[in-house]
Short mmCIF file of N, CA and C in Angstrom, two decimals:
data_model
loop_
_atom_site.label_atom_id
_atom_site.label_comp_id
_atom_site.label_asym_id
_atom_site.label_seq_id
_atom_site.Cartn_x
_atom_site.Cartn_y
_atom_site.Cartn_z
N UNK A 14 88.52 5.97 29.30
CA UNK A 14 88.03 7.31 29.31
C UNK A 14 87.93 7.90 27.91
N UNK A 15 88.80 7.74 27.28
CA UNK A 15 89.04 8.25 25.60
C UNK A 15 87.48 7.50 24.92
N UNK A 16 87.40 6.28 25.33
CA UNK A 16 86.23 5.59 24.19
C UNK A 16 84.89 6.74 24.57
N UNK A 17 84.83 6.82 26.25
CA UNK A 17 83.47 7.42 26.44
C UNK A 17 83.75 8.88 26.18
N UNK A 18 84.75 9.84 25.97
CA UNK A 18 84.76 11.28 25.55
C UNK A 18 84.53 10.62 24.12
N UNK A 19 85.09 9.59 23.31
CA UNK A 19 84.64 9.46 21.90
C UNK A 19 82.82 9.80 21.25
N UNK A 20 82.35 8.51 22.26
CA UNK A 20 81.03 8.20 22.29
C UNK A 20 80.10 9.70 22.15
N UNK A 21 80.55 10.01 23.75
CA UNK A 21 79.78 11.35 23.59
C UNK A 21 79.67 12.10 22.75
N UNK A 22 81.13 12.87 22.11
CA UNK A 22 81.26 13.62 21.15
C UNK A 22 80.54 13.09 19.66
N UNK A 23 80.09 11.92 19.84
CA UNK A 23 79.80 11.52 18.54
C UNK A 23 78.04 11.77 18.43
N UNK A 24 77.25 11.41 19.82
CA UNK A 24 76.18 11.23 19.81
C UNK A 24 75.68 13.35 19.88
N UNK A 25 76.81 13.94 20.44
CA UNK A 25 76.45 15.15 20.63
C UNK A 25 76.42 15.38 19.07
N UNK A 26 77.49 15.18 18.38
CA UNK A 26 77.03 15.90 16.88
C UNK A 26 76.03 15.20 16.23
N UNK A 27 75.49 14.11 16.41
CA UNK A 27 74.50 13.31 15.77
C UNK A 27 73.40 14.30 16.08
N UNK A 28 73.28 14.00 17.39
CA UNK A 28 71.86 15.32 17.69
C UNK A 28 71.73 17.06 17.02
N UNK A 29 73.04 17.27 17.00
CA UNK A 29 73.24 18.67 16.81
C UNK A 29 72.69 18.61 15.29
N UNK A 30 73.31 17.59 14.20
CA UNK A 30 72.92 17.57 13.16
C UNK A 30 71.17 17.06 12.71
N UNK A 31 71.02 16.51 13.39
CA UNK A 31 69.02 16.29 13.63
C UNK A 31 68.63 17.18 13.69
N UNK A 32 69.09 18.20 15.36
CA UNK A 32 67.79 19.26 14.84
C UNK A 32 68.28 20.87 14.41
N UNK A 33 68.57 20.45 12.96
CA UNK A 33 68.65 21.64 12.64
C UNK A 33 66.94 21.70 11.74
N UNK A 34 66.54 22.79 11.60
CA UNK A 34 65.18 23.26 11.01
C UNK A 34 64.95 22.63 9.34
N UNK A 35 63.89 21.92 9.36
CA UNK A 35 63.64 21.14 8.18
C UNK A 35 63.66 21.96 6.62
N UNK A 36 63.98 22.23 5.31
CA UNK A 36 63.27 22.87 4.63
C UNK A 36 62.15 22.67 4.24
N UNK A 37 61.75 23.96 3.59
CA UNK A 37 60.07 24.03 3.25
C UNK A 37 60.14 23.53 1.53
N UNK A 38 59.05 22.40 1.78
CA UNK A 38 58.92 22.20 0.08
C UNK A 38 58.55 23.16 -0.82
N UNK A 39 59.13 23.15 -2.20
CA UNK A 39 58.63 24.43 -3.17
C UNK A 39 56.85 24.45 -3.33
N UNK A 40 56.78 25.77 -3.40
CA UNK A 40 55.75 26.33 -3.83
C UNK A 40 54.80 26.08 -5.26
N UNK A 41 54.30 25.07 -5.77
CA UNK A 41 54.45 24.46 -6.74
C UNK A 41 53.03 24.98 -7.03
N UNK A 42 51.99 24.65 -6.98
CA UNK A 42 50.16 24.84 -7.44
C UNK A 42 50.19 26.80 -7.30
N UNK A 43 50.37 27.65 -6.25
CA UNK A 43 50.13 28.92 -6.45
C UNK A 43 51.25 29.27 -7.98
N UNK A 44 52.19 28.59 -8.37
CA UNK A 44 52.97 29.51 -9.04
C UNK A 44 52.28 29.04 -10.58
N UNK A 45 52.13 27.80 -10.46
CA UNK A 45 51.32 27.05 -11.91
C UNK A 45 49.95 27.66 -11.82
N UNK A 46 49.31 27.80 -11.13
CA UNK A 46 47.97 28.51 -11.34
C UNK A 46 47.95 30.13 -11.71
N UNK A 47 48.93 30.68 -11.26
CA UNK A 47 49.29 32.27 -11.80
C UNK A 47 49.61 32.56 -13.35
N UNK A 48 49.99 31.25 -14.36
CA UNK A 48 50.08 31.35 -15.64
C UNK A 48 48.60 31.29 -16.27
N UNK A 49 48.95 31.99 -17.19
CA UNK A 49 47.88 32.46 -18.40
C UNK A 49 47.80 31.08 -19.25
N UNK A 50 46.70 31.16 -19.43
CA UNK A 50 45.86 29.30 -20.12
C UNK A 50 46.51 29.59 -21.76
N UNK A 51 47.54 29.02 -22.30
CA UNK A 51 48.05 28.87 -23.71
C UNK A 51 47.16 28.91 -24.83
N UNK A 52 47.57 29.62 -25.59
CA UNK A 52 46.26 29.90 -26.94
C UNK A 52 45.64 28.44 -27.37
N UNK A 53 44.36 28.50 -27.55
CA UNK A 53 44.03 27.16 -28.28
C UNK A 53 43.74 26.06 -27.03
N UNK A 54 43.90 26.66 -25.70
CA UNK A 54 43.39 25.53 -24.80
C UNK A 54 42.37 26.30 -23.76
N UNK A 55 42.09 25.41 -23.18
CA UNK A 55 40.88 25.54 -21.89
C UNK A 55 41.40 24.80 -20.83
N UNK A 56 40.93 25.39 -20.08
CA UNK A 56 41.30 24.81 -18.59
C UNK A 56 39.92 24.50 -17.27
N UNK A 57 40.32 23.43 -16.61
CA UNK A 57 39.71 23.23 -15.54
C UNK A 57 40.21 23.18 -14.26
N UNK A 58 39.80 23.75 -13.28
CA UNK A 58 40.26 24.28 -12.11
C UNK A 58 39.72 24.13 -10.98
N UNK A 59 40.24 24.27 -9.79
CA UNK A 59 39.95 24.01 -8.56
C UNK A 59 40.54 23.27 -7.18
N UNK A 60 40.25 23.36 -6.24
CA UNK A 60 40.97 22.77 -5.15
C UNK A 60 40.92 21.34 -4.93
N UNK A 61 41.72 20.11 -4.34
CA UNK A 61 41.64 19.08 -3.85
C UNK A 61 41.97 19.39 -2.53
N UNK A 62 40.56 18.57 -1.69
CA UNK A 62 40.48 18.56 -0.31
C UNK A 62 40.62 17.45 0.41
N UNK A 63 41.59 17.49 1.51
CA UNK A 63 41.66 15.86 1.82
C UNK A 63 42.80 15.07 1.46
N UNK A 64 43.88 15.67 0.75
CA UNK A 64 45.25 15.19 0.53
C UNK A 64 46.44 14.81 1.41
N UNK A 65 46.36 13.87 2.20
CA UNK A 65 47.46 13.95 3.15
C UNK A 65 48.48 14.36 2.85
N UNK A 66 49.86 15.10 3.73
CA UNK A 66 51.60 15.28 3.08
C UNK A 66 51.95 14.25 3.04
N UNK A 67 52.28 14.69 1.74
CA UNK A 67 53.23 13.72 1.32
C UNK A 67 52.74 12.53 0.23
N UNK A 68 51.33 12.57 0.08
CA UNK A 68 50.80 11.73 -0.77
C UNK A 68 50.76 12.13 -2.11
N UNK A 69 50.87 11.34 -3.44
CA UNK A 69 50.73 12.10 -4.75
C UNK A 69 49.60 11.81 -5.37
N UNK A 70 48.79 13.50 -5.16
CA UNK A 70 47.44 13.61 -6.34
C UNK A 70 47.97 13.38 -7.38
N UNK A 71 46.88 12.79 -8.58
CA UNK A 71 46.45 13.24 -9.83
C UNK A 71 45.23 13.50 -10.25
N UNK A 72 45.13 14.66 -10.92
CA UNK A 72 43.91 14.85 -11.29
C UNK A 72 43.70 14.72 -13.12
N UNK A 73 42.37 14.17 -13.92
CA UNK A 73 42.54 13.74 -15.19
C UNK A 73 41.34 14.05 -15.77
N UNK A 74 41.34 14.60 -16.68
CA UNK A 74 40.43 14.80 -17.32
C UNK A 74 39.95 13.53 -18.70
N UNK A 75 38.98 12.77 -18.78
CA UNK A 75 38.99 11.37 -19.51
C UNK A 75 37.54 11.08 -20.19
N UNK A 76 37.88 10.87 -21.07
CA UNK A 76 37.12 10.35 -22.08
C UNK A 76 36.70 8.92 -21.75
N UNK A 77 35.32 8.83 -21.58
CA UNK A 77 34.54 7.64 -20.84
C UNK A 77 33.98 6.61 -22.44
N UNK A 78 34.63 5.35 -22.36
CA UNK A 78 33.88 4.88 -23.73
C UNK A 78 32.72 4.38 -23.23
N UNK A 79 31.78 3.35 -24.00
CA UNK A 79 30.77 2.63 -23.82
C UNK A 79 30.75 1.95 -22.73
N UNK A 80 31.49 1.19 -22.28
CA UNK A 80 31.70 0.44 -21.07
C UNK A 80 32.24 0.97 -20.01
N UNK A 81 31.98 2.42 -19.95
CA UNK A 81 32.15 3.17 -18.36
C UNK A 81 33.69 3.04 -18.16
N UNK A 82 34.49 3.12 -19.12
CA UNK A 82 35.72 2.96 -18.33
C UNK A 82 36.58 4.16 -19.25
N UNK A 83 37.65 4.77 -19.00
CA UNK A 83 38.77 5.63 -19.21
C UNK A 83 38.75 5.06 -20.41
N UNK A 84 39.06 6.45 -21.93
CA UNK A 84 39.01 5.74 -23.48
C UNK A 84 40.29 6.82 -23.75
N UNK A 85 40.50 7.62 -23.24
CA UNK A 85 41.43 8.32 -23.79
C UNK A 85 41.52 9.83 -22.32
N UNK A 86 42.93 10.35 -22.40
CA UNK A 86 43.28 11.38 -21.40
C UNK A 86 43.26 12.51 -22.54
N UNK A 87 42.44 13.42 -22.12
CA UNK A 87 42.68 15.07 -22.29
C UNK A 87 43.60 15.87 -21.88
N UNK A 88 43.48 15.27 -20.38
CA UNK A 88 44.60 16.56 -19.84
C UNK A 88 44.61 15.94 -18.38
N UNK A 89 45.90 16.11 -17.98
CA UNK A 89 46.22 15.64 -16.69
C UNK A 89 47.21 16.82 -15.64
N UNK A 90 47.26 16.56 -14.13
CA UNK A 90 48.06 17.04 -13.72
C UNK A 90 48.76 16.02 -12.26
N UNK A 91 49.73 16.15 -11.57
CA UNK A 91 49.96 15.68 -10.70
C UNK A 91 50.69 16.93 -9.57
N UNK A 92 50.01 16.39 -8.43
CA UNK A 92 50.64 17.84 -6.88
C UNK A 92 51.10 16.50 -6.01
N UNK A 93 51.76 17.37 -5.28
CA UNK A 93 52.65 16.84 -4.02
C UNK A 93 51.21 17.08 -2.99
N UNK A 94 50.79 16.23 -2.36
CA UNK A 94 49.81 16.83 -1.16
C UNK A 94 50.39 17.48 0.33
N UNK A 95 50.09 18.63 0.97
CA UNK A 95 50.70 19.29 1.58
C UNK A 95 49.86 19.47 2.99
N UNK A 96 48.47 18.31 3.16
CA UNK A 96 47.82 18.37 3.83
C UNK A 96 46.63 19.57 3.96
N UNK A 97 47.33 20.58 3.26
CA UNK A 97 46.58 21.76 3.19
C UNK A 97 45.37 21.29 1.80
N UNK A 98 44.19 22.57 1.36
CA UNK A 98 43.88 22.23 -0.16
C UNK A 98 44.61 22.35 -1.12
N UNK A 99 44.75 21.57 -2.28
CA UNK A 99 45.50 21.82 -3.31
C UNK A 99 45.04 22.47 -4.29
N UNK A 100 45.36 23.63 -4.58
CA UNK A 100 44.81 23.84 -5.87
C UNK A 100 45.17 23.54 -7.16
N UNK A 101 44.53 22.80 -8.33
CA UNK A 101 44.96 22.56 -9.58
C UNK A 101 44.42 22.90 -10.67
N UNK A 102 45.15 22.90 -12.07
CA UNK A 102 44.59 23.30 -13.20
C UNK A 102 44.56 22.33 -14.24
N UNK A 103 44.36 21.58 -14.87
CA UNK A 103 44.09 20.94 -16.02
C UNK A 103 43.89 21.69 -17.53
N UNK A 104 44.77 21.71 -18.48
CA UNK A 104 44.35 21.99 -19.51
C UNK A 104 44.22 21.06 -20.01
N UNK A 105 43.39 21.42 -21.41
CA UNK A 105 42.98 20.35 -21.95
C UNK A 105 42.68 21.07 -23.56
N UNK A 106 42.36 20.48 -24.77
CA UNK A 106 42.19 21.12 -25.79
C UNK A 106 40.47 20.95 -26.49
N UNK A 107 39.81 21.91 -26.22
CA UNK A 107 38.70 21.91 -26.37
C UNK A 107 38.05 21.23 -27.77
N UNK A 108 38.98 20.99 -28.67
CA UNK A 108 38.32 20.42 -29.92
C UNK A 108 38.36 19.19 -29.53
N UNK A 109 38.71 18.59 -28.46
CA UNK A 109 38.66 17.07 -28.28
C UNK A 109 37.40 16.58 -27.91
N UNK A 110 36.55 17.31 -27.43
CA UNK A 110 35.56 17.42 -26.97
C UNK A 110 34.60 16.69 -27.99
N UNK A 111 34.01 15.87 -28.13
CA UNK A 111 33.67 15.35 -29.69
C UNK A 111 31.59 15.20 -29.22
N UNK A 112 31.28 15.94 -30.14
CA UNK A 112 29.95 15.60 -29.65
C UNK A 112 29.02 14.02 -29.63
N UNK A 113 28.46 13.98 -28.57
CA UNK A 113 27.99 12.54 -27.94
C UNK A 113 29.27 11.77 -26.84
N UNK A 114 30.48 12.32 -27.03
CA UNK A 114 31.56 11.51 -25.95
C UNK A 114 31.42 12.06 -24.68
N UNK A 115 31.14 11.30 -23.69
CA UNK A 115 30.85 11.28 -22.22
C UNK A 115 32.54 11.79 -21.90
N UNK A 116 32.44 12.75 -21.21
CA UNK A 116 33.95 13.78 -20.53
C UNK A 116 33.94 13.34 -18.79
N UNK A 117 34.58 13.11 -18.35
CA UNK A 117 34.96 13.07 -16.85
C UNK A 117 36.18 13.09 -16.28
N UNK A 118 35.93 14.56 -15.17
CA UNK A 118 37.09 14.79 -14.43
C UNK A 118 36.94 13.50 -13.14
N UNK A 119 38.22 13.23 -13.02
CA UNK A 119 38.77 11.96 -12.21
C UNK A 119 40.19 12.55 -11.48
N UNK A 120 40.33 11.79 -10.02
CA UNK A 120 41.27 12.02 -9.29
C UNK A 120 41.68 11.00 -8.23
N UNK A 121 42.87 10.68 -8.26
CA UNK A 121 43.46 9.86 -6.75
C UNK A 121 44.13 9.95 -6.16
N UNK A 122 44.82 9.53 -5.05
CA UNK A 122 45.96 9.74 -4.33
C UNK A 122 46.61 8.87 -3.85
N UNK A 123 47.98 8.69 -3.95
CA UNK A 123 49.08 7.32 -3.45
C UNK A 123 49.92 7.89 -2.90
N UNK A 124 49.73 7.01 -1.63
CA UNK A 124 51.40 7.12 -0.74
C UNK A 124 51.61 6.01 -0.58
N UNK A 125 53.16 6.23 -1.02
CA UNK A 125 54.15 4.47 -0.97
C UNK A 125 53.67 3.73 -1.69
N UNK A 126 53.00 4.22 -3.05
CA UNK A 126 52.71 3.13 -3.90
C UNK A 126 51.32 2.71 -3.79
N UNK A 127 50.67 3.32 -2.78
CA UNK A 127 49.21 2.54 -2.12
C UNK A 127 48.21 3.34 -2.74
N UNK A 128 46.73 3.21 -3.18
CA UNK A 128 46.00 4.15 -3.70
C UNK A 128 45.35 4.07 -2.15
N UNK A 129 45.31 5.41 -1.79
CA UNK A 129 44.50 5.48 -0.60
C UNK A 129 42.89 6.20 -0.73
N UNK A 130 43.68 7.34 -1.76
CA UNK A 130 41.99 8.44 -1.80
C UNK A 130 41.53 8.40 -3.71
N UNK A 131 40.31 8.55 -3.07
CA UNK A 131 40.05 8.80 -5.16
C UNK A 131 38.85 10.34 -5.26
N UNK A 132 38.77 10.80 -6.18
CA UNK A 132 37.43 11.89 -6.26
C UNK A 132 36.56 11.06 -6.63
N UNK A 133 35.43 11.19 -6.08
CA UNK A 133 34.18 10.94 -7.14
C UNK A 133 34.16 11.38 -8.20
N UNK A 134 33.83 10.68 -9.37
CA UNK A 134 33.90 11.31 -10.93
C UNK A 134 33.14 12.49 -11.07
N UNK A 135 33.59 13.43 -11.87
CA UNK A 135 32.53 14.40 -11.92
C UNK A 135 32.13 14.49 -13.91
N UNK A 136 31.14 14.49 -14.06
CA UNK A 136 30.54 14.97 -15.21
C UNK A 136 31.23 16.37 -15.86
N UNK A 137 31.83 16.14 -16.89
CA UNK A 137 31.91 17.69 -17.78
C UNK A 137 31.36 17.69 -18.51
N UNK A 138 30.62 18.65 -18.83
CA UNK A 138 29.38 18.75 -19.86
C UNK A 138 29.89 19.92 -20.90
N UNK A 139 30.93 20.34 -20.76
CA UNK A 139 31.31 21.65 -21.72
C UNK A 139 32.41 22.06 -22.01
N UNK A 140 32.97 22.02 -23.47
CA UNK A 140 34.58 22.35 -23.00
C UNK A 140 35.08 23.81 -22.96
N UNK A 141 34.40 24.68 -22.19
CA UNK A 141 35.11 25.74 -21.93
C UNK A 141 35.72 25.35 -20.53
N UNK A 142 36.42 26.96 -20.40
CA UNK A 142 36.96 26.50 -19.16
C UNK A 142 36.41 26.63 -18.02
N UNK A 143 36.64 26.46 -16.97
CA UNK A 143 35.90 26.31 -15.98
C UNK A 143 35.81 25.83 -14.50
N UNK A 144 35.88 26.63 -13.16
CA UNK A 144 36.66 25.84 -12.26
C UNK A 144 34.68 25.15 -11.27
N UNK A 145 35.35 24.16 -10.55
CA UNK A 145 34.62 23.20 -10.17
C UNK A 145 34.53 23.56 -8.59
N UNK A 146 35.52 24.53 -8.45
CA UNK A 146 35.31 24.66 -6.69
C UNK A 146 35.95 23.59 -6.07
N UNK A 147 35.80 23.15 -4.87
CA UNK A 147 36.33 22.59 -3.74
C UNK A 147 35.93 21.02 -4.28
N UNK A 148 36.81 19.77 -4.36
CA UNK A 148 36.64 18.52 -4.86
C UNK A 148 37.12 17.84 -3.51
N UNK A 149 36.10 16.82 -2.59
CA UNK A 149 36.70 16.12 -1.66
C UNK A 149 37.36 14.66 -1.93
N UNK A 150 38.78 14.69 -1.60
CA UNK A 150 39.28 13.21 -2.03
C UNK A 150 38.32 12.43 -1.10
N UNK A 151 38.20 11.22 -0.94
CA UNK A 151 37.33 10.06 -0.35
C UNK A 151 38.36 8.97 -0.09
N UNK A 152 38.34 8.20 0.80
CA UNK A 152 39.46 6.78 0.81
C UNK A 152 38.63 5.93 -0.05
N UNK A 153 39.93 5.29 -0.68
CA UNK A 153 39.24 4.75 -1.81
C UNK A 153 38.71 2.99 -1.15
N UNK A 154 37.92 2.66 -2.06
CA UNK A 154 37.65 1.23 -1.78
C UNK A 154 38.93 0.15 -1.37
#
């Protein structure tokens, strides 16, 4: 009799301790987007759509060399995805901007290590600042 009043009492607090109410992850993109863009930089802005929870965006701003590939980072950011849109900001320093260098904002997303989503590249043609609106992640290849 003692083992099964044990048992019980054990599986009752197991449960009791399960469902207590999950916390809410911090508030991270509304509170970084409410700061003022630092003297001497520019920023690029806008939502990522399509982020599952729990997956980790990055979004990058990159310098494209001759051979179409990433030559150098401007400015980067990384969000927690919350399933909801994300909104992000990128600064970046506008003298980098070098005339004739091909600029492209770039983005992906990994859960567990896996690349699942990417943005389509987008063209920057200007280094002021500037938001882009709504960006849909895509599953990646």
């Amino acid at each position: 009799m003692n083992i099964r009043l044990l048992l019980l009492l054990t599986i009752t607090g197991l449960l009791s301790a399960c469902s207590s109410a999950p916390t809410a992850p911090p508030a991270q993109p509304e509170a970084v987007l409410a700061e003022p863009t630092p003297a001497g930089q520019n920023e690029i802005s806008g939502n990522l759509l399509g982020v599952p929870e729990g997956a980790v965006a990055e979004v990058a701003l990159l310098t494209i060399g001759s051979n179409g590939l990433p030559f150098t980072t401007l400015g980067n950011i990384q969000l927690r995805g919350t399933g909801e849109p994300l909104p992000f900001r990128v600064l970046f320093n506008p003298q980098a901007f070098a005339k004739g260098i091909r600029v492209e904002l770039r983005g992906r997303a990994n859960q567990s290590g896996k690349l699942i989503l990417h943005m389509p590249k987008r063209v920057i043609d200007s280094p002021q600042s500037q938001s882009v609106g709504d960006l849909r992640m895509v599953p990646a290849p």
